[in-house]
Structure formats: C-alpha cells, structure tokens
Amino acid sequence: MRIHGIFLSMNHSNAAPVLEAISGFVERITFHNIENGYCVLRVNVRGHRELVTVVGYSHSIAAGEFLQASGTWVNSKGYGPQFKAEFLKVSPPTTEEGIEKYLASGMVKGIGPVYAKKLVLAFGVDVFEVIEFTPEKLQTLDGIGSHRSSLIVKGWADQKVVREIMLFLHQYGVSTARAVRIYKTFGENSIQVMTENPYRLARDVRGIGFLSADQIALRIGIEKDSLMRAQAGLNHVLFESTNQGHCALPIKDLLAKAQTLLEIPQEILDQALECELETGDLIQDTIENEVCIFLKYLYHSEQAIARLLKNTALGVLPWGEIKGDKEIAWVENQLSLTLSQSQRDAVHKALCSKVLTITGGPGVGKTTLVKSLMSILAAQGIKITLCAPTGRAAKRLSECTGKEAKTIHRLLEADPGTGKFKRGVDCLLPCQLLIVDEVSMIDVSLMLALLKALPQDSALFLIGDVDQLPSVGPGNVLSNIIYASSLPVARLTEIFRQASSSKIILNAHRINKGLMPTSPQKQEDSDFYFIETEDPENATHR
C-alpha cells in the first residue's frame, strides 16, 4: 500500500466571463436529456426578431414557460449563434396561449392537448390557481373524474416542488447543471440536505467536489471553523490522496494537509477526526509502526481482497494432481522450446497452486510461461479465461497466446452509464482458471470487483512486473500480494537470449539491482543511449 502523500495543489483559474441576462417564452424544445437535464431550446427572447437557441440544463421544461437565463453568447460551427446558459430559471406561463401550450406538453400528469384546451376555455389564466386551491372545480368538466383530478393535482405539486428547489439552489450560486444533478440525487429532500449538511454534495453528487461544496456551505452560513467543515475536509484530503495512489495517509500528514487546506485550529481537526473514527466513516490502523487513517471503503476493500484471495487459494485444484516433470517435457516438445530453470520451477508451483503470482522483469519469459501453462491445462480440459487491465495489454496477451483476452471491464461487463459491473457475486465468471496479466496496473477497487466475480472453485494466476509503475488508482495490489508472503509466488530471473540483445532490458535489470546502466560503445547500434546534457531540448539534436 502506498501511504506517503504529496502536498495538495490548487489551480487558480482566470476570472469568470461577465454573464448576460435574457428572458422570453419557450416556443419549442429541440432536445432534452432527462438523465442529466441538458436541453436545447428555441426561445422568443425580448429584443430579438427571430427565435434564439438557448442551451443549458433544466430538470424539467415545457413549451410555453417563461424563461430567465444568464450566460454568454457563443458561435457554434454547426448551429450558429447560441446562448449558453449558466443559470436557467423557468416559471409557468401567464397568457392563455402559453398556458395551453404548457399544459399540452405533458409536464403535468393527467393533462394532454385535449384537456389543456378544455381547462383554458373553462378557467382562462386562473387555471393554475384552480388546480392548486380549488381542485374540486376540475371535476365540473366533462371527462375529468376523481382519478384524473388527483393526477393533475399531484402533477402540478411535483412541478412546484422542483421549481422551489431550483430557486433555492440558484440563490446560493449553484449553476443549473449542478442543480439538476443535486435534484436527481436527493429529489424533494434537496433543500433539507443543503441546509443540514451541504458537504454531502461532494460525497454523493457526481461532478461536485469539496471546494465547490465548501463555497456553497459558506454562502449558506456554515461557519469556517465548524466541526462539519473539518470532518468534510479530512475526507477530502484522503480522497485527493487516492489520486496519487494512496489508500491511507499517516495521521500527522493528514492533519497537516487538512490544516493547510481549511485554515482552522488543530484542536477542531483533532475533534473532527475523533468523530469520524467513532462513526466508522474513517478507519485507523497501524502500518509499519505508523498510525494511518483510511477512507472506510478502501480499508474494507483491502480487507476483502485479502479474504477472497485466501478463500480462493483453499480447496481442490480444478485439474487435480499433475506430474510436473512429465508435463514440462510434453509442452517443450509441443511448443518447440526449452524452459529456463526458473520457468520450470514456476510450472511445478503453478500445477499445485490454486492462486499463484508470477513476477519478473522484462525479457524473462513471463508470456512463454503463461503459454506453456495454458497448453498443459487446456489439454486437461480446463476452461481458461484471459484478461488484462487495458486494451493494449489485452491485445498483446491475445497475440502472444493465440487465445482471446479481454479487458477486465469488458470481462466483467461494465455498464458505461452507471460504471457498475454485471458480473459479480450473483453472476460469476464461467471459468475454471483466470489468468490476469499486467496486474501492477490494477487498483484496489478493480481487483476487488474481479475477485468477487471469480468462482471460489476456480484457480487464479496473476502475472506482472512488480518494478513497473503502480496503478493510477489507489493501492499497490501486486506488490502487496508478493510481499505479504501469504500466497505462492514464482519469480522468473533468467533473461532470454533474444531479450539480452536489448540494452533497454539489460539496463532495466541493472537499475533494479542498484547498478548504473551501461551505455553503448561508439558506432554500436543500440536501442538505449545515454545523452549527457543540462538542457532536455538539446538532447533531440544529439
């Protein structure tokens, strides 16, 4: 696990452009995405002869509504001049024509074009007041009974709640796009959440981080030195550290970074940390004699990975008992190759292990070993599945083994909309052996998802170079598995002849051993050069 953090940095953006205000009636809706609220509207704007195209975000909108927006004019290459709304507010229309158009749009359940016309003819511009204050009058019209009347009243009330929530969010500087996401997340409880704990926005709403939530909180009136703000700040510092691959931070580093970020007294941070530990939102553990603080989900994810690996390692081998020496001779003949001693040792270890990690630097024959093991086990009728964390790694694995390899996300059948996986505890992978390449690139969350989808009676081979760069996400899974020494590890050491001609590979191994890399002799053709210069730009000309 990587626990040593780096100092947080804040980007200072340029001054925001001056916003212009427009208003008018919505003539028609060209496009509206109900998932994220994005909409393209044609609006009859005061002072403009022709309809204006307005793009922005609104949870609900209908033709006939009165629109007020602030934003900037942009010139789209494909669609011409547009008004890009940063804030967008709509209110019910006030003219009979606008009211009929609004009701006919279907925004209020129970009313379509036919009943919209009936309602406007009967009540004129007072139709909204009738729906809200004297709904019993609705049943005086032909075709409107108690059921339809109830639908209309509820539909109007729902729209009113949405408008009130949007108005509340706008007054505290929340853009319409963010307001839509907040409403999508919290629904009619949005105002309550915002007033009780606005920092929940950073935790629960996609696209809103701590700094944005903090600005909103301070506008609402949350004190700068409040315990709520300190607790949110601690979580933010830990979450930011995951971007550098850390699952935890030493407690002294966490408190120091939080104090720099929040500019509040140390005693408030100490109290906030104590509260977070008591509720279990943060977890404290000792790593190499240093007290560290974890985000709850990462701590439990690491614990779950360890538990699943141990459980998988237990039980009967899918291929039963196999004599290694006999199989090695067979596969060398089948593939016309000679395995090195470390590869032979790895074959023996693999054939008697349900979980095995195979590691080694470049050019030591990891792929050859995988291909040999696949040949041996496929001959035993074992159903083998291959995967890797990236498309490039999966493609290379397919080319080297002659068998299809998928990315982990494709294997687990990821849903691009939700980010969730179809494969899991309730929908296990159909394999007896799962081989995972480039494991050093896999973070904690992805490894946990993969292990959850692996049947417990299946075997697992993990392949990777522990000296490569670790995953972008939090955790150092491959390194942790190897150095825990709880599960079998096969280390490949011999550099093969075809790889030994590469100075890059040779020097990679020298550097891992703490030795200086060697430079090619004069006139020697090489894939590695050492160019001494104080200016990187000069290196391209040498």
Tab-separated table of C-alpha atoms in Angstrom, residues 89-292:
chain	number	residue	atom	x	y	z
A	89	LYS	CA	-34.929	29.560	-14.432
A	90	VAL	CA	-38.387	28.753	-15.795
A	91	SER	CA	-41.780	29.729	-14.434
A	92	PRO	CA	-45.334	28.922	-15.508
A	93	PRO	CA	-46.725	30.984	-18.378
A	94	THR	CA	-49.212	33.781	-17.747
A	95	THR	CA	-51.067	34.045	-21.086
A	96	GLU	CA	-53.855	31.709	-22.196
A	97	GLU	CA	-51.874	30.690	-25.282
A	98	GLY	CA	-48.770	29.964	-23.202
A	99	ILE	CA	-50.758	28.100	-20.538
A	100	GLU	CA	-52.420	25.866	-23.125
A	101	LYS	CA	-49.066	25.116	-24.766
A	102	TYR	CA	-47.515	24.337	-21.354
A	103	LEU	CA	-50.324	22.010	-20.233
A	104	ALA	CA	-50.438	20.282	-23.645
A	105	SER	CA	-46.738	19.382	-23.337
A	106	GLY	CA	-47.484	16.648	-20.789
A	107	MET	CA	-45.490	18.268	-17.977
A	108	VAL	CA	-48.473	17.919	-15.642
A	109	LYS	CA	-49.627	14.302	-15.484
A	110	GLY	CA	-53.251	13.762	-16.436
A	111	ILE	CA	-53.330	16.624	-18.956
A	112	GLY	CA	-52.700	16.351	-22.702
A	113	PRO	CA	-53.623	18.599	-25.644
A	114	VAL	CA	-57.390	17.868	-25.386
A	115	TYR	CA	-57.729	18.579	-21.664
A	116	ALA	CA	-55.346	21.537	-21.916
A	117	LYS	CA	-57.762	23.233	-24.300
A	118	LYS	CA	-60.773	22.362	-22.078
A	119	LEU	CA	-59.092	23.754	-18.949
A	120	VAL	CA	-58.052	27.029	-20.584
A	121	LEU	CA	-61.512	27.551	-22.107
A	122	ALA	CA	-63.110	26.941	-18.690
A	123	PHE	CA	-60.752	28.810	-16.356
A	124	GLY	CA	-58.571	31.040	-18.545
A	125	VAL	CA	-55.405	32.402	-16.940
A	126	ASP	CA	-56.665	31.260	-13.488
A	127	VAL	CA	-56.245	27.574	-14.312
A	128	PHE	CA	-53.130	27.152	-12.118
A	129	GLU	CA	-54.874	28.718	-9.111
A	130	VAL	CA	-57.851	26.398	-9.649
A	131	ILE	CA	-55.572	23.326	-9.704
A	132	GLU	CA	-53.761	24.425	-6.543
A	133	PHE	CA	-56.504	25.968	-4.379
A	134	THR	CA	-59.887	24.748	-5.668
A	135	PRO	CA	-59.178	21.427	-7.418
A	136	GLU	CA	-62.786	20.286	-6.906
A	137	LYS	CA	-63.744	22.611	-9.796
A	138	LEU	CA	-61.778	20.375	-12.174
A	139	GLN	CA	-64.444	17.692	-11.907
A	140	THR	CA	-67.069	20.050	-13.336
A	141	LEU	CA	-65.512	19.468	-16.773
A	142	ASP	CA	-66.517	16.531	-18.966
A	143	GLY	CA	-64.043	13.651	-18.776
A	144	ILE	CA	-62.349	14.718	-15.536
A	145	GLY	CA	-63.270	12.462	-12.637
A	146	SER	CA	-61.731	11.998	-9.224
A	147	HIS	CA	-58.854	9.865	-10.554
A	148	ARG	CA	-57.774	12.295	-13.286
A	149	SER	CA	-58.283	15.226	-10.932
A	150	SER	CA	-55.916	13.607	-8.391
A	151	LEU	CA	-53.310	13.020	-11.110
A	152	ILE	CA	-53.478	16.678	-12.181
A	153	VAL	CA	-53.185	17.999	-8.608
A	154	LYS	CA	-50.222	15.725	-7.829
A	155	GLY	CA	-48.505	16.530	-11.139
A	156	TRP	CA	-48.791	20.262	-10.502
A	157	ALA	CA	-47.490	19.864	-6.917
A	158	ASP	CA	-44.481	17.893	-8.165
A	159	GLN	CA	-43.606	20.632	-10.659
A	160	LYS	CA	-43.953	23.265	-7.935
A	161	VAL	CA	-41.518	21.372	-5.679
A	162	VAL	CA	-38.957	21.194	-8.478
A	163	ARG	CA	-39.260	24.943	-9.145
A	164	GLU	CA	-38.839	25.786	-5.447
A	165	ILE	CA	-35.747	23.583	-5.187
A	166	MET	CA	-34.177	25.137	-8.287
A	167	LEU	CA	-34.895	28.642	-6.981
A	168	PHE	CA	-33.319	27.785	-3.617
A	169	LEU	CA	-30.176	26.374	-5.241
A	170	HIS	CA	-29.809	29.304	-7.640
A	171	GLN	CA	-29.894	31.862	-4.839
A	172	TYR	CA	-26.768	30.273	-3.368
A	173	GLY	CA	-24.861	30.397	-6.631
A	174	VAL	CA	-25.439	26.811	-7.743
A	175	SER	CA	-25.390	26.557	-11.542
A	176	THR	CA	-28.388	24.992	-13.247
A	177	ALA	CA	-26.332	21.989	-14.410
A	178	ARG	CA	-25.294	21.249	-10.838
A	179	ALA	CA	-28.775	21.987	-9.528
A	180	VAL	CA	-30.173	19.307	-11.836
A	181	ARG	CA	-27.625	16.766	-10.561
A	182	ILE	CA	-28.426	17.685	-6.963
A	183	TYR	CA	-32.151	17.227	-7.582
A	184	LYS	CA	-31.526	13.923	-9.389
A	185	THR	CA	-29.603	12.688	-6.332
A	186	PHE	CA	-31.727	13.955	-3.425
A	187	GLY	CA	-35.113	14.633	-5.026
A	188	GLU	CA	-37.561	16.567	-2.853
A	189	ASN	CA	-35.082	16.339	0.059
A	190	SER	CA	-32.568	18.569	-1.771
A	191	ILE	CA	-33.269	21.700	0.295
A	192	GLN	CA	-33.124	19.751	3.558
A	193	VAL	CA	-29.778	18.169	2.608
A	194	MET	CA	-28.325	21.518	1.550
A	195	THR	CA	-29.290	23.253	4.783
A	196	GLU	CA	-28.339	20.405	7.135
A	197	ASN	CA	-25.038	19.316	5.568
A	198	PRO	CA	-24.060	20.838	2.189
A	199	TYR	CA	-20.829	18.813	2.244
A	200	ARG	CA	-22.890	15.773	1.282
A	201	LEU	CA	-22.828	17.261	-2.209
A	202	ALA	CA	-19.121	16.433	-2.511
A	203	ARG	CA	-19.702	12.890	-1.285
A	204	ASP	CA	-22.888	11.973	-3.141
A	205	VAL	CA	-23.189	14.119	-6.289
A	206	ARG	CA	-21.018	13.399	-9.312
A	207	GLY	CA	-19.098	16.443	-10.534
A	208	ILE	CA	-19.253	18.407	-7.266
A	209	GLY	CA	-16.052	18.347	-5.241
A	210	PHE	CA	-15.195	19.585	-1.786
A	211	LEU	CA	-14.103	23.053	-2.902
A	212	SER	CA	-17.439	23.696	-4.653
A	213	ALA	CA	-19.427	22.296	-1.740
A	214	ASP	CA	-17.356	24.434	0.636
A	215	GLN	CA	-18.207	27.618	-1.283
A	216	ILE	CA	-21.904	26.733	-1.150
A	217	ALA	CA	-21.673	25.912	2.569
A	218	LEU	CA	-20.039	29.242	3.394
A	219	ARG	CA	-22.733	31.101	1.400
A	220	ILE	CA	-25.460	29.247	3.298
A	221	GLY	CA	-23.868	30.307	6.574
A	222	ILE	CA	-21.825	27.330	7.745
A	223	GLU	CA	-19.014	28.624	9.968
A	224	LYS	CA	-15.464	28.290	8.671
A	225	ASP	CA	-14.345	26.565	11.878
A	226	SER	CA	-17.417	24.308	12.178
A	227	LEU	CA	-16.946	20.651	13.038
A	228	MET	CA	-18.939	19.693	9.942
A	229	ARG	CA	-16.478	21.518	7.677
A	230	ALA	CA	-13.486	19.975	9.445
A	231	GLN	CA	-14.909	16.467	9.015
A	232	ALA	CA	-15.577	17.068	5.321
A	233	GLY	CA	-12.076	18.498	4.890
A	234	LEU	CA	-10.423	15.409	6.366
A	235	ASN	CA	-12.361	13.174	3.982
A	236	HIS	CA	-11.428	15.432	1.075
A	237	VAL	CA	-7.701	15.255	1.845
A	238	LEU	CA	-7.868	11.463	1.994
A	239	PHE	CA	-9.884	11.295	-1.214
A	240	GLU	CA	-7.417	13.566	-3.011
A	241	SER	CA	-4.565	11.310	-1.890
A	242	THR	CA	-6.174	8.419	-3.789
A	243	ASN	CA	-5.306	10.322	-6.982
A	244	GLN	CA	-1.662	9.676	-6.090
A	245	GLY	CA	-2.441	6.005	-5.448
A	246	HIS	CA	-2.688	6.082	-1.646
A	247	CYS	CA	-5.200	4.049	0.336
A	248	ALA	CA	-4.285	5.830	3.577
A	249	LEU	CA	-2.221	8.669	5.000
A	250	PRO	CA	-0.136	8.845	8.170
A	251	ILE	CA	-2.208	10.690	10.743
A	252	LYS	CA	0.320	13.531	11.067
A	253	ASP	CA	0.344	14.101	7.290
A	254	LEU	CA	-3.451	14.036	7.140
A	255	LEU	CA	-3.856	16.635	9.878
A	256	ALA	CA	-1.144	18.872	8.445
A	257	LYS	CA	-2.671	18.890	4.968
A	258	ALA	CA	-6.175	19.457	6.342
A	259	GLN	CA	-4.990	22.419	8.406
A	260	THR	CA	-3.317	23.947	5.345
A	261	LEU	CA	-6.485	23.482	3.307
A	262	LEU	CA	-9.065	24.605	5.871
A	263	GLU	CA	-7.060	27.180	7.864
A	264	ILE	CA	-8.665	26.211	11.175
A	265	PRO	CA	-7.203	25.403	14.626
A	266	GLN	CA	-5.600	22.000	15.251
A	267	GLU	CA	-7.960	21.182	18.129
A	268	ILE	CA	-11.004	21.348	15.833
A	269	LEU	CA	-9.346	18.924	13.416
A	270	ASP	CA	-8.483	16.578	16.286
A	271	GLN	CA	-12.114	16.641	17.419
A	272	ALA	CA	-13.358	16.103	13.844
A	273	LEU	CA	-11.049	13.118	13.360
A	274	GLU	CA	-12.238	11.598	16.627
A	275	CYS	CA	-15.867	11.942	15.474
A	276	GLU	CA	-15.142	10.365	12.084
A	277	LEU	CA	-13.377	7.429	13.737
A	278	GLU	CA	-16.244	6.931	16.200
A	279	THR	CA	-18.847	6.812	13.411
A	280	GLY	CA	-16.633	4.494	11.343
A	281	ASP	CA	-16.505	6.830	8.331
A	282	LEU	CA	-12.713	6.824	8.704
A	283	ILE	CA	-10.672	3.903	9.998
A	284	GLN	CA	-7.381	3.921	11.895
A	285	ASP	CA	-4.760	1.189	11.544
A	286	THR	CA	-1.028	0.820	12.076
A	287	ILE	CA	1.257	0.168	9.108
A	288	GLU	CA	4.953	-0.427	9.684
A	289	ASN	CA	4.712	1.150	13.145
A	290	GLU	CA	2.995	4.271	11.826
A	291	VAL	CA	-0.605	5.194	12.641
A	292	CYS	CA	-2.536	5.717	9.416
